[in-house]
mmCIF file of C-alpha atoms in Angstrom:
data_model
loop_
_atom_site.group_PDB
_atom_site.id
_atom_site.type_symbol
_atom_site.label_atom_id
_atom_site.label_comp_id
_atom_site.label_asym_id
_atom_site.label_seq_id
_atom_site.Cartn_x
_atom_site.Cartn_y
_atom_site.Cartn_z
ATOM 1 C CA MET Z 525 -12.496 16.779 -0.823
ATOM 2 C CA SER Z 526 -10.479 14.243 -2.716
ATOM 3 C CA LYS Z 527 -6.576 15.597 -2.154
ATOM 4 C CA LEU Z 528 -5.459 17.703 0.636
ATOM 5 C CA TYR Z 529 -2.585 19.890 1.127
ATOM 6 C CA LEU Z 530 -1.131 20.462 4.263
ATOM 7 C CA PRO Z 531 0.938 23.661 4.498
ATOM 8 C CA GLU Z 532 4.226 23.658 2.321
ATOM 9 C CA LYS Z 533 6.446 24.679 5.860
ATOM 10 C CA LEU Z 534 5.684 21.575 7.585
ATOM 11 C CA VAL Z 535 5.841 18.894 4.812
ATOM 12 C CA LEU Z 536 8.611 18.085 1.755
ATOM 13 C CA ASN Z 537 7.929 17.328 -1.522
ATOM 14 C CA GLN Z 538 4.414 18.872 -2.209
ATOM 15 C CA ARG Z 539 3.069 22.103 -3.309
ATOM 16 C CA GLU Z 540 -0.194 23.864 -1.419
ATOM 17 C CA GLU Z 541 -1.535 23.976 -4.644
ATOM 18 C CA ASP Z 542 -5.440 24.919 -2.870
ATOM 19 C CA VAL Z 543 -4.148 28.046 -1.929
ATOM 20 C CA ARG Z 544 -2.367 29.461 -4.857
ATOM 21 C CA PRO Z 545 -4.674 30.552 -7.822
ATOM 22 C CA TYR Z 546 -6.095 34.038 -6.275
ATOM 23 C CA PHE Z 547 -4.685 36.655 -7.079
ATOM 24 C CA ASP Z 548 -3.570 37.738 -3.603
ATOM 25 C CA ARG Z 549 -3.598 36.146 0.153
ATOM 26 C CA GLU Z 550 -2.794 36.762 3.163
ATOM 27 C CA ASN Z 551 -1.393 34.186 5.356
ATOM 28 C CA THR Z 552 -1.138 34.103 9.224
ATOM 29 C CA CYS Z 553 0.977 31.361 11.030
ATOM 30 C CA PHE Z 554 2.408 30.277 14.342
ATOM 31 C CA CYS Z 555 2.496 27.492 16.902
ATOM 32 C CA LEU Z 556 0.835 27.238 20.375
ATOM 33 C CA ALA Z 557 1.395 24.540 23.410
ATOM 34 C CA PHE Z 558 -1.371 23.595 26.203
ATOM 35 C CA THR Z 559 -1.909 20.589 28.341
ATOM 36 C CA VAL Z 560 -5.458 18.653 28.256
ATOM 37 C CA ASN Z 561 -6.678 15.567 30.096
ATOM 38 C CA ARG Z 562 -8.187 13.074 27.737
ATOM 39 C CA ASP Z 563 -9.907 9.957 28.661
ATOM 40 C CA ASP Z 564 -10.244 8.988 25.215
ATOM 41 C CA ILE Z 565 -6.509 8.725 24.388
ATOM 42 C CA GLY Z 566 -4.088 5.041 25.412
ATOM 43 C CA ILE Z 567 -0.799 5.378 26.668
ATOM 44 C CA TYR Z 568 0.972 3.235 24.938
ATOM 45 C CA VAL Z 569 4.163 1.754 26.984
ATOM 46 C CA GLY Z 570 6.105 -1.687 26.022
ATOM 47 C CA GLY Z 571 3.249 -2.485 23.601
ATOM 48 C CA LYS Z 572 0.720 -2.490 25.954
ATOM 49 C CA GLU Z 573 -1.728 0.122 26.342
ATOM 50 C CA GLN Z 574 -2.266 1.564 30.136
ATOM 51 C CA GLU Z 575 -5.049 3.390 32.387
ATOM 52 C CA THR Z 576 -6.901 5.733 29.853
ATOM 53 C CA ARG Z 577 -9.042 7.842 32.488
ATOM 54 C CA GLY Z 578 -7.847 11.043 32.827
ATOM 55 C CA ASN Z 579 -4.177 10.986 31.638
ATOM 56 C CA CYS Z 580 -2.879 14.589 31.193
ATOM 57 C CA PHE Z 581 -1.213 15.843 27.420
ATOM 58 C CA THR Z 582 0.998 18.293 26.693
ATOM 59 C CA ALA Z 583 -0.586 19.096 22.888
ATOM 60 C CA VAL Z 584 1.789 20.961 20.418
ATOM 61 C CA SER Z 585 -0.582 23.090 17.290
ATOM 62 C CA TRP Z 586 0.747 24.485 14.242
ATOM 63 C CA VAL Z 587 -1.726 26.898 12.758
ATOM 64 C CA GLU Z 588 -2.201 28.546 9.124
ATOM 65 C CA ASP Z 589 -4.487 30.880 8.478
ATOM 66 C CA ASN Z 590 -5.432 31.966 4.929
ATOM 67 C CA MET Z 591 -7.547 34.483 3.476
ATOM 68 C CA CYS Z 592 -8.008 34.178 0.129
ATOM 69 C CA ILE Z 593 -8.795 37.187 -2.431
ATOM 70 C CA LEU Z 594 -11.148 36.882 -5.046
ATOM 71 C CA PRO Z 595 -10.756 39.765 -7.216
ATOM 72 C CA ILE Z 596 -14.231 40.435 -8.332
ATOM 73 C CA GLU Z 597 -15.536 43.570 -10.550
ATOM 74 C CA GLY Z 598 -17.686 45.562 -8.516
ATOM 75 C CA VAL Z 599 -16.667 44.828 -5.256
ATOM 76 C CA ASP Z 600 -14.565 47.635 -3.344
ATOM 77 C CA GLN Z 601 -11.326 46.038 -2.691
ATOM 78 C CA TRP Z 602 -11.783 48.121 1.364
ATOM 79 C CA TYR Z 603 -14.355 45.336 1.680
ATOM 80 C CA PRO Z 604 -12.976 41.973 -0.141
ATOM 81 C CA ARG Z 605 -14.682 39.034 -0.518
ATOM 82 C CA TYR Z 606 -12.884 35.957 0.120
ATOM 83 C CA TYR Z 607 -11.594 32.312 0.809
ATOM 84 C CA ARG Z 608 -10.795 31.654 4.346
ATOM 85 C CA ILE Z 609 -8.457 28.480 4.595
ATOM 86 C CA ILE Z 610 -7.473 27.645 8.482
ATOM 87 C CA LYS Z 611 -5.730 24.464 8.337
ATOM 88 C CA THR Z 612 -4.205 22.589 11.893
ATOM 89 C CA LEU Z 613 -1.834 20.213 12.670
ATOM 90 C CA THR Z 614 -1.725 18.218 16.546
ATOM 91 C CA PHE Z 615 0.140 16.186 17.988
ATOM 92 C CA TYR Z 616 -0.310 15.186 21.877
ATOM 93 C CA LEU Z 617 2.517 14.112 24.100
ATOM 94 C CA ASP Z 618 2.495 12.289 27.116
ATOM 95 C CA MET Z 619 3.980 13.294 30.354
ATOM 96 C CA GLY Z 620 6.725 11.222 28.781
ATOM 97 C CA GLY Z 621 7.346 13.428 26.409
ATOM 98 C CA PHE Z 622 5.991 10.232 23.614
ATOM 99 C CA VAL Z 623 3.526 11.211 20.831
ATOM 100 C CA GLN Z 624 0.312 9.150 22.200
ATOM 101 C CA THR Z 625 -1.813 10.298 18.495
ATOM 102 C CA GLY Z 626 -2.178 13.454 16.441
ATOM 103 C CA ASN Z 627 -5.177 15.482 13.704
ATOM 104 C CA TYR Z 628 -4.806 17.397 11.040
ATOM 105 C CA GLU Z 629 -7.514 20.425 10.903
ATOM 106 C CA GLU Z 630 -9.655 22.237 7.452
ATOM 107 C CA THR Z 631 -11.962 24.721 8.020
ATOM 108 C CA ARG Z 632 -13.262 26.600 5.157
ATOM 109 C CA PHE Z 633 -15.545 29.174 3.681
ATOM 110 C CA TYR Z 634 -16.486 32.001 1.748
ATOM 111 C CA ALA Z 635 -17.179 35.796 3.018
ATOM 112 C CA GLN Z 636 -16.896 39.116 3.000
ATOM 113 C CA ARG Z 637 -15.627 41.746 5.372
ATOM 114 C CA GLN Z 638 -18.384 44.236 5.853
ATOM 115 C CA ARG Z 639 -19.050 47.940 7.929
ATOM 116 C CA ARG Z 640 -20.334 46.702 11.365
ATOM 117 C CA SER Z 641 -23.061 49.065 10.419
ATOM 118 C CA PRO Z 642 -23.953 51.874 8.094
ATOM 119 C CA GLN Z 643 -22.743 54.585 10.257
ATOM 120 C CA SER Z 644 -19.922 52.886 10.952
ATOM 121 C CA ASP Z 645 -15.984 54.651 10.303
ATOM 122 C CA ARG Z 646 -14.348 52.766 7.432
ATOM 123 C CA ASN Z 647 -12.187 51.114 9.614
ATOM 124 C CA ASP Z 648 -14.959 49.675 11.795
ATOM 125 C CA THR Z 649 -15.268 45.953 9.962
ATOM 126 C CA ILE Z 650 -16.855 42.706 10.098
ATOM 127 C CA GLU Z 651 -16.721 39.591 8.877
ATOM 128 C CA LYS Z 652 -20.000 38.190 7.095
ATOM 129 C CA LEU Z 653 -19.839 34.725 6.392
ATOM 130 C CA GLU Z 654 -21.602 33.180 3.159
ATOM 131 C CA GLY Z 655 -23.339 29.672 3.163
ATOM 132 C CA LYS Z 656 -21.842 26.832 4.818
ATOM 133 C CA VAL Z 657 -18.184 26.039 6.555
ATOM 134 C CA GLU Z 658 -16.599 23.227 5.642
ATOM 135 C CA ARG Z 659 -15.162 20.777 7.669
ATOM 136 C CA ILE Z 660 -12.224 18.489 7.592
ATOM 137 C CA SER Z 661 -10.799 16.246 10.181
ATOM 138 C CA LYS Z 662 -8.178 13.695 9.916
ATOM 139 C CA LYS Z 663 -6.832 11.187 12.402
ATOM 140 C CA VAL Z 664 -3.036 11.242 12.159
ATOM 141 C CA LEU Z 665 -2.763 7.079 12.108
ATOM 142 C CA PRO Z 666 0.249 4.706 13.077
ATOM 143 C CA MET Z 667 2.253 2.997 10.534
ATOM 144 C CA ASP Z 668 5.202 2.412 12.900
ATOM 145 C CA PHE Z 669 4.728 -0.190 16.119
ATOM 146 C CA LEU Z 670 4.576 3.219 17.922
ATOM 147 C CA LEU Z 671 3.751 6.812 16.560
ATOM 148 C CA HIS Z 672 5.968 8.554 18.611
ATOM 149 C CA ASN Z 673 8.800 6.936 15.946
ATOM 150 C CA ASP Z 674 6.490 8.306 12.902
ATOM 151 C CA VAL Z 675 6.547 11.349 13.957
ATOM 152 C CA ILE Z 676 10.041 12.171 15.668
ATOM 153 C CA ARG Z 677 12.470 9.052 14.293
ATOM 154 C CA ASP Z 678 10.796 9.273 10.944
ATOM 155 C CA GLN Z 679 9.759 12.183 10.701
ATOM 156 C CA LYS Z 680 6.471 11.112 8.730
ATOM 157 C CA ILE Z 681 2.690 11.099 8.941
ATOM 158 C CA LYS Z 682 0.078 9.202 7.280
ATOM 159 C CA LEU Z 683 -3.612 10.563 7.812
ATOM 160 C CA GLU Z 684 -6.612 9.159 8.005
ATOM 161 C CA ASP Z 685 -8.086 8.136 4.043
ATOM 162 C CA GLY Z 686 -5.236 10.904 3.332
ATOM 163 C CA GLY Z 687 -2.044 9.706 2.466
ATOM 164 C CA VAL Z 688 1.663 9.436 3.882
ATOM 165 C CA TYR Z 689 3.471 13.351 4.085
ATOM 166 C CA GLU Z 690 7.015 13.571 4.876
ATOM 167 C CA LEU Z 691 7.756 15.914 7.770
ATOM 168 C CA ASN Z 692 10.120 18.715 6.811
ATOM 169 C CA PRO Z 693 12.794 18.185 9.884
ATOM 170 C CA HIS Z 694 13.751 21.932 9.397
ATOM 171 C CA SER Z 695 10.562 23.199 9.709
ATOM 172 C CA GLU Z 696 9.891 25.525 12.858
ATOM 173 C CA PHE Z 697 7.149 23.139 13.927
ATOM 174 C CA TYR Z 698 9.295 19.971 14.108
ATOM 175 C CA ARG Z 699 11.944 22.052 16.453
ATOM 176 C CA TYR Z 700 9.099 23.172 18.304
ATOM 177 C CA LEU Z 701 7.600 19.332 19.041
ATOM 178 C CA CYS Z 702 10.861 17.608 19.099
ATOM 179 C CA SER Z 703 12.023 20.692 21.924
ATOM 180 C CA VAL Z 704 8.949 19.425 23.686
ATOM 181 C CA SER Z 705 9.178 15.736 23.640
ATOM 182 C CA ALA Z 706 12.187 16.207 25.749
ATOM 183 C CA PHE Z 707 11.848 19.113 27.517
ATOM 184 C CA ASN Z 708 8.892 16.445 28.957
ATOM 185 C CA HIS Z 709 11.195 13.366 28.926
ATOM 186 C CA THR Z 710 13.985 15.183 30.972
ATOM 187 C CA THR Z 711 12.320 17.032 33.681
ATOM 188 C CA ASP Z 712 9.794 16.088 35.610
ATOM 189 C CA MET Z 713 7.658 18.876 34.788
ATOM 190 C CA SER Z 714 5.143 19.650 32.429
ATOM 191 C CA PHE Z 715 6.004 22.031 29.682
ATOM 192 C CA VAL Z 716 3.141 24.348 29.199
ATOM 193 C CA TYR Z 717 2.785 23.751 33.401
ATOM 194 C CA ALA Z 718 6.479 25.261 33.331
ATOM 195 C CA SER Z 719 6.203 28.161 30.336
ATOM 196 C CA ALA Z 720 3.125 29.607 31.877
ATOM 197 C CA TYR Z 721 4.224 29.639 35.507
ATOM 198 C CA GLU Z 722 7.971 30.503 34.936
ATOM 199 C CA ALA Z 723 7.895 31.786 31.535
ATOM 200 C CA LYS Z 724 11.232 34.236 32.462
ATOM 201 C CA LYS Z 725 12.995 30.803 33.769
ATOM 202 C CA LEU Z 726 12.227 28.314 31.094
ATOM 203 C CA GLN Z 727 14.881 29.017 29.013
ATOM 204 C CA GLY Z 728 17.769 28.237 31.481
ATOM 205 C CA LYS Z 729 16.007 25.293 32.626
ATOM 206 C CA ALA Z 730 15.439 23.214 29.152
ATOM 207 C CA GLU Z 731 18.685 23.779 27.778
ATOM 208 C CA ALA Z 732 20.146 22.658 31.637
ATOM 209 C CA ALA Z 733 17.780 19.822 31.140
ATOM 210 C CA ILE Z 734 18.226 18.848 27.589
ATOM 211 C CA GLY Z 735 21.886 20.233 26.987
ATOM 212 C CA VAL Z 736 22.959 19.696 23.436
ATOM 213 C CA LEU Z 737 19.592 20.198 22.181
ATOM 214 C CA THR Z 738 18.760 22.680 20.500
ATOM 215 C CA PHE Z 739 15.404 24.692 22.356
ATOM 216 C CA PRO Z 740 13.932 27.051 19.789
ATOM 217 C CA VAL Z 741 10.540 27.801 22.449
ATOM 218 C CA LYS Z 742 9.750 31.536 23.106
ATOM 219 C CA VAL Z 743 7.273 31.915 25.148
ATOM 220 C CA SER Z 744 5.186 34.782 25.254
ATOM 221 C CA GLU Z 745 4.381 36.996 27.784
ATOM 222 C CA LEU Z 746 1.141 37.523 29.539
ATOM 223 C CA PRO Z 747 -0.489 39.902 26.828
ATOM 224 C CA VAL Z 748 -0.225 37.444 23.740
ATOM 225 C CA VAL Z 749 -1.027 34.196 26.076
ATOM 226 C CA PHE Z 750 -4.366 36.020 27.658
ATOM 227 C CA ALA Z 751 -5.543 36.647 23.570
ATOM 228 C CA LEU Z 752 -5.793 33.369 23.382
ATOM 229 C CA GLN Z 753 -7.322 32.229 26.438
ATOM 230 C CA THR Z 754 -10.332 34.677 25.705
ATOM 231 C CA SER Z 755 -10.892 32.794 22.356
ATOM 232 C CA LEU Z 756 -10.227 29.420 24.358
ATOM 233 C CA GLU Z 757 -13.812 28.171 22.475
ATOM 234 C CA LEU Z 758 -12.084 29.124 18.467
ATOM 235 C CA ILE Z 759 -8.964 27.104 19.569
ATOM 236 C CA SER Z 760 -11.070 24.379 20.756
ATOM 237 C CA PHE Z 761 -12.634 23.780 17.534
ATOM 238 C CA LEU Z 762 -10.058 24.348 15.363
ATOM 239 C CA ILE Z 763 -8.238 21.848 16.401
ATOM 240 C CA ALA Z 764 -10.934 19.388 17.272
ATOM 241 C CA ALA Z 765 -10.196 19.674 20.721
ATOM 242 C CA LYS Z 766 -13.920 20.606 22.470
ATOM 243 C CA ASN Z 767 -14.404 20.103 25.963
ATOM 244 C CA THR Z 768 -11.514 19.743 26.486
ATOM 245 C CA LEU Z 769 -10.004 23.482 27.077
ATOM 246 C CA LYS Z 770 -12.808 24.214 28.948
ATOM 247 C CA LEU Z 771 -10.770 25.546 31.743
ATOM 248 C CA ASP Z 772 -11.224 27.157 35.056
ATOM 249 C CA GLU Z 773 -10.092 30.770 35.032
ATOM 250 C CA LYS Z 774 -7.445 29.859 37.640
ATOM 251 C CA MET Z 775 -5.993 26.953 35.592
ATOM 252 C CA PHE Z 776 -5.088 29.237 32.926
ATOM 253 C CA ASN Z 777 -1.346 29.993 34.539
ATOM 254 C CA TYR Z 778 -0.326 26.430 34.292
ATOM 255 C CA ARG Z 779 -2.752 25.123 30.904
ATOM 256 C CA GLY Z 780 -2.068 27.678 28.489
ATOM 257 C CA PRO Z 781 -2.988 27.736 25.357
ATOM 258 C CA ILE Z 782 0.640 29.708 24.739
ATOM 259 C CA ILE Z 783 1.879 30.891 22.360
ATOM 260 C CA ILE Z 784 5.951 29.385 21.798
ATOM 261 C CA SER Z 785 6.386 30.454 18.237
ATOM 262 C CA ASP Z 786 6.682 34.020 16.176
ATOM 263 C CA VAL Z 787 3.223 35.270 14.846
ATOM 264 C CA TYR Z 788 4.210 35.383 10.769
ATOM 265 C CA TYR Z 789 2.246 37.980 8.490
ATOM 266 C CA ASN Z 790 2.608 37.177 5.118
ATOM 267 C CA PRO Z 791 0.768 38.676 2.093
ATOM 268 C CA PHE Z 792 1.315 37.361 -0.997
ATOM 269 C CA ILE Z 793 1.145 38.375 -4.639
ATOM 270 C CA ASN Z 794 -0.383 36.410 -7.864
ATOM 271 C CA LYS Z 795 -0.017 37.302 -10.912
ATOM 272 C CA LYS Z 796 -1.676 35.512 -14.371
ATOM 273 C CA PHE Z 797 0.035 34.448 -17.692
ATOM 274 C CA PHE Z 798 -0.483 33.880 -21.065
ATOM 275 C CA ASP Z 799 -0.054 29.247 -21.830
ATOM 276 C CA PRO Z 800 0.220 29.684 -25.711
ATOM 277 C CA ASN Z 801 0.638 25.715 -25.358
ATOM 278 C CA ALA Z 802 -2.590 25.810 -23.824
ATOM 279 C CA GLY Z 803 -4.204 28.739 -24.979
ATOM 280 C CA ILE Z 804 -5.409 30.144 -21.737
ATOM 281 C CA GLU Z 805 -4.073 31.771 -18.853
ATOM 282 C CA ILE Z 806 -2.673 30.262 -16.175
ATOM 283 C CA TRP Z 807 -2.065 31.700 -12.744
ATOM 284 C CA GLY Z 808 2.058 31.977 -11.627
ATOM 285 C CA ILE Z 809 3.353 31.594 -8.639
ATOM 286 C CA PRO Z 810 2.525 33.553 -5.103
ATOM 287 C CA GLU Z 811 5.365 35.894 -4.294
ATOM 288 C CA ILE Z 812 5.344 37.253 -0.658
ATOM 289 C CA ASP Z 813 4.952 40.835 -1.095
ATOM 290 C CA LYS Z 814 9.043 41.928 1.059
ATOM 291 C CA ASN Z 815 7.837 44.994 1.584
ATOM 292 C CA VAL Z 816 4.791 44.141 4.275
ATOM 293 C CA SER Z 817 5.493 40.241 5.564
ATOM 294 C CA SER Z 818 6.182 40.400 8.935
ATOM 295 C CA SER Z 819 7.439 38.198 11.620
ATOM 296 C CA SER Z 820 6.154 39.203 15.209
ATOM 297 C CA SER Z 821 8.644 38.302 17.395
ATOM 298 C CA SER Z 822 7.572 41.627 19.915
ATOM 299 C CA ASP Z 823 4.917 40.436 21.979
ATOM 300 C CA PHE Z 824 2.841 44.046 21.219
ATOM 301 C CA SER Z 825 3.160 42.780 17.526
ATOM 302 C CA LYS Z 826 2.448 40.095 18.130
ATOM 303 C CA LYS Z 827 -1.214 40.691 20.400
ATOM 304 C CA ASN Z 828 -1.378 42.944 17.101
ATOM 305 C CA GLU Z 829 -1.353 39.718 14.245
ATOM 306 C CA LEU Z 830 -2.957 37.644 17.049
ATOM 307 C CA ASN Z 831 -5.829 39.368 17.499
ATOM 308 C CA GLU Z 832 -6.839 40.041 13.146
ATOM 309 C CA PHE Z 833 -6.761 36.234 13.622
ATOM 310 C CA LEU Z 834 -8.917 36.349 16.903
ATOM 311 C CA VAL Z 835 -11.621 37.808 14.770
ATOM 312 C CA LEU Z 836 -13.042 34.300 13.887
ATOM 313 C CA ASN Z 837 -14.020 33.318 17.385
ATOM 314 C CA THR Z 838 -17.166 35.776 16.069
ATOM 315 C CA THR Z 839 -17.366 34.866 12.399
ATOM 316 C CA LEU Z 840 -17.656 31.194 13.398
ATOM 317 C CA ALA Z 841 -19.414 31.832 16.972
ATOM 318 C CA GLN Z 842 -22.787 29.640 15.450
ATOM 319 C CA GLU Z 843 -20.523 26.521 14.588
ATOM 320 C CA ILE Z 844 -17.971 26.928 17.632
ATOM 321 C CA LYS Z 845 -21.793 26.238 19.486
ATOM 322 C CA LYS Z 846 -23.440 22.852 17.149
#
């Protein structure tokens, strides 16, 4: 792929062209956080890299999943064929709240929804993978002296062989990132530890520690957290954190992953129009189906939307094991 299209929710001055030319599309997105130990990430203090072994980082990741339906004649639309495009942007913050590294990942594949077996109920379906899974991985590179300044202060990111993007300062992801950074910087406790261990008390503690800063983070209760924890291998695969989330079950309450945003589900409908200048039909601009679109703020709703997304764990099982 010659050009990358980061989610429009995250960056400015860019149309996400790769998800537009489809008859309809289902988009699910959310923000999650977790804590990992990384030996391969250095911490820079005073311009010098410090000891790298066993550093603890708070990771904040935005996940966007696009199921792009392919309108194929003769295919029952109850069991559509589609192109799946999953995009994740992840930043790793040290205990002082400074962004030390980041990466952008894309996972793409064709699939079709099918009955689990010929005798299965109409609603009992699975995803059948078609062809190869395409993986794109780009590291976020520092433009200034420190990556933290690029991301938090200047709101820009430079991807490895992928150009420079301007972060949307009004996006939820940017606000969550700044909030987690501020929490780690102003307290002596990891954000994820505080969230998972004392979820109900976090809001007051964070506001007291950060003061006048806006703290938009919403910590999910156990059903949603458990759904993520049972699919750690999938999360690791999608955000390029393989072998870093192999956590002991007793550590779940301290390390996450946890969802710190609502889970958003937005179906888009698109139409073709005849372009007299070009003499061909072209796709228009996708519009959200407002009758179906939802922001899953309740834990029950979050879990439903999240479970639909985590079905990927079964679909990509062989890829994840590689």
